[in-house]
């Protein structure tokens, strides 16, 4: 199951300020007709608004039916920008739609007076109107009139035809990118008290996993198609929601574990869902992450070697050229600019760290070169934090450590630590993540004795304590010292003797710092005590 000794995921939640390309994807599914825009009320629009303001449901139903094609006309000719008049009319239309009437349509049930087709038409009309407004309005995900429809949309999700279900999923995916929307989506519950009903959050996440699983295998052949950007954005958002769900799940289970350990003072935090459903989700997420690893492998090989599945040793560049050989049908921006790549890495890294699945970690060790190449690629998106999170999980198994060393991971991370992190205090948290990975590698049984080429870390540790101006901002320096001590403990006697003077000086300054940190955080003091004790234990 999930490990409960976790750090707060860096990428487990979505910022509310993010843009929502899903709305652009939704707009692509509108009708292709090209009538005039609705930047001025037309007769059809005026008639629809008049009927919507009526008191009887029959008139309102006719008004919605008239409004739907008008909205689809606007969708079909939107070019990415809107005139002020158009936005005003759209807002007027939305405010004219009675949400209670939409709710009644969504609640329509199959009964003797209504056929299945009639019920589907009523629910489909309500969903289509919401979907259209969601697409053409500015920031609809912040509108309470949309968020308030989430429980009913979730309740009809399983009983609607595929086209309507797809529209519902796109609405929910857009709403879930805000805090209020995600709380509504994941907090939705059945009013039916039957014990066999599955939580809506389980259904929602399962549908997203199905979407990813059915789409990923065919993405490679669509790279150069006009539809790829829309597909990539849709699947990227699905991965982002899965990341948020994993973070929510980890924190929920951690809170439950804390309640068990401290009986009587628990928070009463509810279990996220029944245990059997958690086990099913665990298996489904692991399956999707396995497909994600395969896709990253093929995507990276295609963008760097011109062929998917080509071993790194078989890649040949042109003479005197350092440029990769991408496939002819790759996207113009390549793997490093594809938003899907970052979203995949975020979700995969969280799962590799939290889920104790050695088989999946072994699969991930097979793309160690991909992880390290993306870590070094800072030309576009920043992959460094999710890569470090992935390495933390992979380094738990011997195959992962061997792959890390084989692909020169030590040299890559230590070079980044010395050149880009130590001089910049704001980068120190990433440095601590690097030390966490390197410590796991050093302590692994498969690593063996410390190597001579790793010993420059001892000098870096000495410099970090010698030049410490005060007792603030010491976390990274202490972490490097802990790594240096671990290296010296595991180094052969000859290597120790060659580093004798640096170790003696490191010990002297570490003891001096320890005497000054009475008011410092407990973690820094404990770390310095470990460093001093470790250095004292060395026989030089």
PDB file of N, CA and C in Angstrom, residues 360-433:
ATOM      1  N   UNK A 360       6.986  -1.886 -10.524  1.00  0.00           N
ATOM      2  CA  UNK A 360       6.858  -0.621 -11.247  1.00  0.00           C
ATOM      3  C   UNK A 360       8.153   0.181 -11.166  1.00  0.00           C
ATOM      4  N   UNK A 361       8.790   0.185 -10.003  1.00  0.00           N
ATOM      5  CA  UNK A 361      10.063   0.893  -9.867  1.00  0.00           C
ATOM      6  C   UNK A 361      11.131   0.276 -10.764  1.00  0.00           C
ATOM      7  N   UNK A 362      11.085  -1.041 -10.927  1.00  0.00           N
ATOM      8  CA  UNK A 362      12.038  -1.686 -11.831  1.00  0.00           C
ATOM      9  C   UNK A 362      11.777  -1.257 -13.272  1.00  0.00           C
ATOM     10  N   UNK A 363      10.510  -1.160 -13.653  1.00  0.00           N
ATOM     11  CA  UNK A 363      10.189  -0.641 -14.986  1.00  0.00           C
ATOM     12  C   UNK A 363      10.726   0.772 -15.157  1.00  0.00           C
ATOM     13  N   UNK A 364      10.541   1.599 -14.132  1.00  0.00           N
ATOM     14  CA  UNK A 364      10.990   2.990 -14.216  1.00  0.00           C
ATOM     15  C   UNK A 364      12.503   3.096 -14.303  1.00  0.00           C
ATOM     16  N   UNK A 365      13.225   2.156 -13.695  1.00  0.00           N
ATOM     17  CA  UNK A 365      14.688   2.196 -13.790  1.00  0.00           C
ATOM     18  C   UNK A 365      15.151   2.002 -15.231  1.00  0.00           C
ATOM     19  N   UNK A 366      14.295   1.417 -16.064  1.00  0.00           N
ATOM     20  CA  UNK A 366      14.639   1.246 -17.473  1.00  0.00           C
ATOM     21  C   UNK A 366      14.607   2.529 -18.272  1.00  0.00           C
ATOM     22  N   UNK A 367      14.031   3.594 -17.719  1.00  0.00           N
ATOM     23  CA  UNK A 367      14.051   4.890 -18.410  1.00  0.00           C
ATOM     24  C   UNK A 367      14.877   5.906 -17.618  1.00  0.00           C
ATOM     25  N   UNK A 368      15.907   5.397 -16.905  1.00  0.00           N
ATOM     26  CA  UNK A 368      16.766   6.292 -16.133  1.00  0.00           C
ATOM     27  C   UNK A 368      17.419   7.345 -17.019  1.00  0.00           C
ATOM     28  N   UNK A 369      17.814   6.955 -18.240  1.00  0.00           N
ATOM     29  CA  UNK A 369      18.432   7.937 -19.140  1.00  0.00           C
ATOM     30  C   UNK A 369      17.445   9.038 -19.523  1.00  0.00           C
ATOM     31  N   UNK A 370      16.164   8.687 -19.614  1.00  0.00           N
ATOM     32  CA  UNK A 370      15.141   9.689 -19.925  1.00  0.00           C
ATOM     33  C   UNK A 370      15.009  10.675 -18.762  1.00  0.00           C
ATOM     34  N   UNK A 371      14.932  10.141 -17.547  1.00  0.00           N
ATOM     35  CA  UNK A 371      14.833  11.016 -16.373  1.00  0.00           C
ATOM     36  C   UNK A 371      16.001  12.000 -16.315  1.00  0.00           C
ATOM     37  N   UNK A 372      17.215  11.489 -16.474  1.00  0.00           N
ATOM     38  CA  UNK A 372      18.394  12.344 -16.315  1.00  0.00           C
ATOM     39  C   UNK A 372      18.527  13.334 -17.468  1.00  0.00           C
ATOM     40  N   UNK A 373      18.116  12.925 -18.667  1.00  0.00           N
ATOM     41  CA  UNK A 373      18.157  13.864 -19.796  1.00  0.00           C
ATOM     42  C   UNK A 373      17.162  15.002 -19.589  1.00  0.00           C
ATOM     43  N   UNK A 374      15.974  14.683 -19.119  1.00  0.00           N
ATOM     44  CA  UNK A 374      14.983  15.728 -18.856  1.00  0.00           C
ATOM     45  C   UNK A 374      15.418  16.618 -17.695  1.00  0.00           C
ATOM     46  N   UNK A 375      16.109  16.036 -16.724  1.00  0.00           N
ATOM     47  CA  UNK A 375      16.610  16.839 -15.603  1.00  0.00           C
ATOM     48  C   UNK A 375      17.566  17.921 -16.092  1.00  0.00           C
ATOM     49  N   UNK A 376      18.392  17.571 -17.067  1.00  0.00           N
ATOM     50  CA  UNK A 376      19.388  18.526 -17.566  1.00  0.00           C
ATOM     51  C   UNK A 376      18.818  19.506 -18.582  1.00  0.00           C
ATOM     52  N   UNK A 377      17.635  19.207 -19.107  1.00  0.00           N
ATOM     53  CA  UNK A 377      17.030  20.061 -20.132  1.00  0.00           C
ATOM     54  C   UNK A 377      16.264  21.195 -19.454  1.00  0.00           C
ATOM     55  N   UNK A 378      16.841  22.375 -19.437  1.00  0.00           N
ATOM     56  CA  UNK A 378      16.192  23.534 -18.814  1.00  0.00           C
ATOM     57  C   UNK A 378      15.788  24.555 -19.870  1.00  0.00           C
ATOM     58  N   UNK A 379      15.703  24.114 -21.125  1.00  0.00           N
ATOM     59  CA  UNK A 379      15.358  25.037 -22.208  1.00  0.00           C
ATOM     60  C   UNK A 379      13.877  25.404 -22.201  1.00  0.00           C
ATOM     61  N   UNK A 380      13.052  24.539 -21.639  1.00  0.00           N
ATOM     62  CA  UNK A 380      11.616  24.804 -21.638  1.00  0.00           C
ATOM     63  C   UNK A 380      11.034  24.650 -20.256  1.00  0.00           C
ATOM     64  N   UNK A 381      10.286  23.577 -20.051  1.00  0.00           N
ATOM     65  CA  UNK A 381       9.666  23.323 -18.756  1.00  0.00           C
ATOM     66  C   UNK A 381      10.706  22.818 -17.756  1.00  0.00           C
ATOM     67  N   UNK A 382      10.431  23.016 -16.476  1.00  0.00           N
ATOM     68  CA  UNK A 382      11.349  22.590 -15.423  1.00  0.00           C
ATOM     69  C   UNK A 382      10.935  21.209 -14.927  1.00  0.00           C
ATOM     70  N   UNK A 383      11.720  20.198 -15.314  1.00  0.00           N
ATOM     71  CA  UNK A 383      11.419  18.822 -14.931  1.00  0.00           C
ATOM     72  C   UNK A 383      12.173  18.390 -13.676  1.00  0.00           C
ATOM     73  N   UNK A 384      12.979  19.254 -13.083  1.00  0.00           N
ATOM     74  CA  UNK A 384      13.945  18.801 -12.089  1.00  0.00           C
ATOM     75  C   UNK A 384      13.298  18.255 -10.815  1.00  0.00           C
ATOM     76  N   UNK A 385      12.298  18.935 -10.283  1.00  0.00           N
ATOM     77  CA  UNK A 385      11.673  18.432  -9.056  1.00  0.00           C
ATOM     78  C   UNK A 385      10.969  17.087  -9.266  1.00  0.00           C
ATOM     79  N   UNK A 386      10.129  16.927 -10.283  1.00  0.00           N
ATOM     80  CA  UNK A 386       9.511  15.607 -10.464  1.00  0.00           C
ATOM     81  C   UNK A 386      10.521  14.506 -10.759  1.00  0.00           C
ATOM     82  N   UNK A 387      11.626  14.839 -11.455  1.00  0.00           N
ATOM     83  CA  UNK A 387      12.652  13.821 -11.701  1.00  0.00           C
ATOM     84  C   UNK A 387      13.287  13.393 -10.384  1.00  0.00           C
ATOM     85  N   UNK A 388      13.621  14.346  -9.518  1.00  0.00           N
ATOM     86  CA  UNK A 388      14.214  14.005  -8.223  1.00  0.00           C
ATOM     87  C   UNK A 388      13.252  13.162  -7.390  1.00  0.00           C
ATOM     88  N   UNK A 389      11.974  13.480  -7.458  1.00  0.00           N
ATOM     89  CA  UNK A 389      10.975  12.702  -6.732  1.00  0.00           C
ATOM     90  C   UNK A 389      10.922  11.269  -7.275  1.00  0.00           C
ATOM     91  N   UNK A 390      11.030  11.123  -8.593  1.00  0.00           N
ATOM     92  CA  UNK A 390      11.059   9.791  -9.201  1.00  0.00           C
ATOM     93  C   UNK A 390      12.291   9.018  -8.759  1.00  0.00           C
ATOM     94  N   UNK A 391      13.447   9.678  -8.768  1.00  0.00           N
ATOM     95  CA  UNK A 391      14.692   9.016  -8.372  1.00  0.00           C
ATOM     96  C   UNK A 391      14.642   8.565  -6.918  1.00  0.00           C
ATOM     97  N   UNK A 392      13.951   9.332  -6.090  1.00  0.00           N
ATOM     98  CA  UNK A 392      13.826   8.947  -4.680  1.00  0.00           C
ATOM     99  C   UNK A 392      13.109   7.606  -4.548  1.00  0.00           C
ATOM    100  N   UNK A 393      12.075   7.403  -5.359  1.00  0.00           N
ATOM    101  CA  UNK A 393      11.378   6.127  -5.322  1.00  0.00           C
ATOM    102  C   UNK A 393      12.167   5.010  -5.974  1.00  0.00           C
ATOM    103  N   UNK A 394      12.781   5.289  -7.127  1.00  0.00           N
ATOM    104  CA  UNK A 394      13.515   4.257  -7.864  1.00  0.00           C
ATOM    105  C   UNK A 394      14.728   3.779  -7.084  1.00  0.00           C
ATOM    106  N   UNK A 395      15.369   4.671  -6.320  1.00  0.00           N
ATOM    107  CA  UNK A 395      16.585   4.297  -5.587  1.00  0.00           C
ATOM    108  C   UNK A 395      16.303   3.354  -4.426  1.00  0.00           C
ATOM    109  N   UNK A 396      15.037   3.021  -4.196  1.00  0.00           N
ATOM    110  CA  UNK A 396      14.699   2.056  -3.154  1.00  0.00           C
ATOM    111  C   UNK A 396      15.031   0.627  -3.573  1.00  0.00           C
ATOM    112  N   UNK A 397      15.249   0.388  -4.856  1.00  0.00           N
ATOM    113  CA  UNK A 397      15.550  -0.970  -5.324  1.00  0.00           C
ATOM    114  C   UNK A 397      16.940  -1.007  -5.945  1.00  0.00           C
ATOM    115  N   UNK A 398      17.556  -2.191  -5.947  1.00  0.00           N
ATOM    116  CA  UNK A 398      18.930  -2.335  -6.441  1.00  0.00           C
ATOM    117  C   UNK A 398      19.041  -1.975  -7.918  1.00  0.00           C
ATOM    118  N   UNK A 399      18.042  -2.400  -8.725  1.00  0.00           N
ATOM    119  CA  UNK A 399      18.100  -2.100 -10.158  1.00  0.00           C
ATOM    120  C   UNK A 399      18.090  -0.597 -10.411  1.00  0.00           C
ATOM    121  N   UNK A 400      17.363   0.133  -9.591  1.00  0.00           N
ATOM    122  CA  UNK A 400      17.316   1.579  -9.748  1.00  0.00           C
ATOM    123  C   UNK A 400      18.648   2.231  -9.446  1.00  0.00           C
ATOM    124  N   UNK A 401      19.312   1.783  -8.378  1.00  0.00           N
ATOM    125  CA  UNK A 401      20.630   2.329  -8.027  1.00  0.00           C
ATOM    126  C   UNK A 401      21.645   2.011  -9.121  1.00  0.00           C
ATOM    127  N   UNK A 402      21.627   0.789  -9.619  1.00  0.00           N
ATOM    128  CA  UNK A 402      22.564   0.406 -10.680  1.00  0.00           C
ATOM    129  C   UNK A 402      22.342   1.245 -11.934  1.00  0.00           C
ATOM    130  N   UNK A 403      21.082   1.464 -12.300  1.00  0.00           N
ATOM    131  CA  UNK A 403      20.790   2.282 -13.485  1.00  0.00           C
ATOM    132  C   UNK A 403      21.237   3.723 -13.267  1.00  0.00           C
ATOM    133  N   UNK A 404      21.041   4.247 -12.068  1.00  0.00           N
ATOM    134  CA  UNK A 404      21.453   5.620 -11.751  1.00  0.00           C
ATOM    135  C   UNK A 404      22.960   5.782 -11.920  1.00  0.00           C
ATOM    136  N   UNK A 405      23.728   4.845 -11.402  1.00  0.00           N
ATOM    137  CA  UNK A 405      25.189   4.935 -11.518  1.00  0.00           C
ATOM    138  C   UNK A 405      25.646   4.694 -12.954  1.00  0.00           C
ATOM    139  N   UNK A 406      24.990   3.781 -13.636  1.00  0.00           N
ATOM    140  CA  UNK A 406      25.366   3.473 -15.022  1.00  0.00           C
ATOM    141  C   UNK A 406      25.153   4.667 -15.940  1.00  0.00           C
ATOM    142  N   UNK A 407      24.128   5.447 -15.693  1.00  0.00           N
ATOM    143  CA  UNK A 407      23.816   6.602 -16.538  1.00  0.00           C
ATOM    144  C   UNK A 407      24.469   7.896 -16.040  1.00  0.00           C
ATOM    145  N   UNK A 408      25.484   7.775 -15.181  1.00  0.00           N
ATOM    146  CA  UNK A 408      26.237   8.941 -14.675  1.00  0.00           C
ATOM    147  C   UNK A 408      25.352   9.895 -13.880  1.00  0.00           C
ATOM    148  N   UNK A 409      24.392   9.332 -13.156  1.00  0.00           N
ATOM    149  CA  UNK A 409      23.509  10.176 -12.365  1.00  0.00           C
ATOM    150  C   UNK A 409      24.232  10.929 -11.259  1.00  0.00           C
ATOM    151  N   UNK A 410      25.237  10.283 -10.654  1.00  0.00           N
ATOM    152  CA  UNK A 410      25.982  10.951  -9.578  1.00  0.00           C
ATOM    153  C   UNK A 410      26.648  12.221 -10.091  1.00  0.00           C
ATOM    154  N   UNK A 411      27.324  12.129 -11.218  1.00  0.00           N
ATOM    155  CA  UNK A 411      28.025  13.296 -11.767  1.00  0.00           C
ATOM    156  C   UNK A 411      27.044  14.407 -12.136  1.00  0.00           C
ATOM    157  N   UNK A 412      25.893  14.034 -12.680  1.00  0.00           N
ATOM    158  CA  UNK A 412      24.907  15.041 -13.106  1.00  0.00           C
ATOM    159  C   UNK A 412      24.355  15.803 -11.903  1.00  0.00           C
ATOM    160  N   UNK A 413      23.976  15.083 -10.851  1.00  0.00           N
ATOM    161  CA  UNK A 413      23.365  15.741  -9.697  1.00  0.00           C
ATOM    162  C   UNK A 413      24.383  16.541  -8.889  1.00  0.00           C
ATOM    163  N   UNK A 414      25.590  16.005  -8.704  1.00  0.00           N
ATOM    164  CA  UNK A 414      26.585  16.750  -7.923  1.00  0.00           C
ATOM    165  C   UNK A 414      27.050  17.999  -8.661  1.00  0.00           C
ATOM    166  N   UNK A 415      27.129  17.932  -9.995  1.00  0.00           N
ATOM    167  CA  UNK A 415      27.498  19.128 -10.761  1.00  0.00           C
ATOM    168  C   UNK A 415      26.437  20.210 -10.597  1.00  0.00           C
ATOM    169  N   UNK A 416      25.182  19.815 -10.635  1.00  0.00           N
ATOM    170  CA  UNK A 416      24.100  20.781 -10.427  1.00  0.00           C
ATOM    171  C   UNK A 416      24.152  21.352  -9.015  1.00  0.00           C
ATOM    172  N   UNK A 417      24.455  20.494  -8.049  1.00  0.00           N
ATOM    173  CA  UNK A 417      24.533  20.928  -6.654  1.00  0.00           C
ATOM    174  C   UNK A 417      25.620  21.983  -6.459  1.00  0.00           C
ATOM    175  N   UNK A 418      26.790  21.742  -7.011  1.00  0.00           N
ATOM    176  CA  UNK A 418      27.919  22.653  -6.810  1.00  0.00           C
ATOM    177  C   UNK A 418      27.779  23.937  -7.622  1.00  0.00           C
ATOM    178  N   UNK A 419      27.329  23.822  -8.863  1.00  0.00           N
ATOM    179  CA  UNK A 419      27.360  24.976  -9.770  1.00  0.00           C
ATOM    180  C   UNK A 419      26.116  25.847  -9.703  1.00  0.00           C
ATOM    181  N   UNK A 420      24.957  25.246  -9.474  1.00  0.00           N
ATOM    182  CA  UNK A 420      23.706  25.990  -9.618  1.00  0.00           C
ATOM    183  C   UNK A 420      22.910  26.160  -8.334  1.00  0.00           C
ATOM    184  N   UNK A 421      23.209  25.371  -7.307  1.00  0.00           N
ATOM    185  CA  UNK A 421      22.357  25.375  -6.120  1.00  0.00           C
ATOM    186  C   UNK A 421      23.020  26.052  -4.925  1.00  0.00           C
ATOM    187  N   UNK A 422      24.251  25.665  -4.606  1.00  0.00           N
ATOM    188  CA  UNK A 422      24.913  26.222  -3.422  1.00  0.00           C
ATOM    189  C   UNK A 422      24.975  27.748  -3.420  1.00  0.00           C
ATOM    190  N   UNK A 423      25.271  28.394  -4.563  1.00  0.00           N
ATOM    191  CA  UNK A 423      25.371  29.863  -4.528  1.00  0.00           C
ATOM    192  C   UNK A 423      24.030  30.583  -4.404  1.00  0.00           C
ATOM    193  N   UNK A 424      22.905  29.863  -4.563  1.00  0.00           N
ATOM    194  CA  UNK A 424      21.590  30.520  -4.605  1.00  0.00           C
ATOM    195  C   UNK A 424      20.713  29.956  -3.488  1.00  0.00           C
ATOM    196  N   UNK A 425      20.506  30.700  -2.403  1.00  0.00           N
ATOM    197  CA  UNK A 425      19.715  30.178  -1.277  1.00  0.00           C
ATOM    198  C   UNK A 425      18.318  29.703  -1.667  1.00  0.00           C
ATOM    199  N   UNK A 426      17.691  30.355  -2.638  1.00  0.00           N
ATOM    200  CA  UNK A 426      16.337  29.951  -3.023  1.00  0.00           C
ATOM    201  C   UNK A 426      16.297  28.566  -3.659  1.00  0.00           C
ATOM    202  N   UNK A 427      17.457  28.074  -4.118  1.00  0.00           N
ATOM    203  CA  UNK A 427      17.523  26.746  -4.733  1.00  0.00           C
ATOM    204  C   UNK A 427      17.884  25.658  -3.721  1.00  0.00           C
ATOM    205  N   UNK A 428      18.125  26.030  -2.464  1.00  0.00           N
ATOM    206  CA  UNK A 428      18.561  25.050  -1.469  1.00  0.00           C
ATOM    207  C   UNK A 428      17.567  23.910  -1.249  1.00  0.00           C
ATOM    208  N   UNK A 429      16.244  24.148  -1.290  1.00  0.00           N
ATOM    209  CA  UNK A 429      15.330  23.001  -1.143  1.00  0.00           C
ATOM    210  C   UNK A 429      15.566  21.915  -2.192  1.00  0.00           C
ATOM    211  N   UNK A 430      15.878  22.314  -3.415  1.00  0.00           N
ATOM    212  CA  UNK A 430      16.186  21.301  -4.440  1.00  0.00           C
ATOM    213  C   UNK A 430      17.482  20.585  -4.096  1.00  0.00           C
ATOM    214  N   UNK A 431      18.444  21.316  -3.522  1.00  0.00           N
ATOM    215  CA  UNK A 431      19.692  20.683  -3.101  1.00  0.00           C
ATOM    216  C   UNK A 431      19.462  19.610  -2.055  1.00  0.00           C
ATOM    217  N   UNK A 432      18.539  19.861  -1.134  1.00  0.00           N
ATOM    218  CA  UNK A 432      18.233  18.858  -0.109  1.00  0.00           C
ATOM    219  C   UNK A 432      17.615  17.620  -0.750  1.00  0.00           C
ATOM    220  N   UNK A 433      16.767  17.812  -1.778  1.00  0.00           N
ATOM    221  CA  UNK A 433      16.211  16.663  -2.505  1.00  0.00           C
ATOM    222  C   UNK A 433      17.325  15.859  -3.177  1.00  0.00           C
TER     223      UNK A 433
END
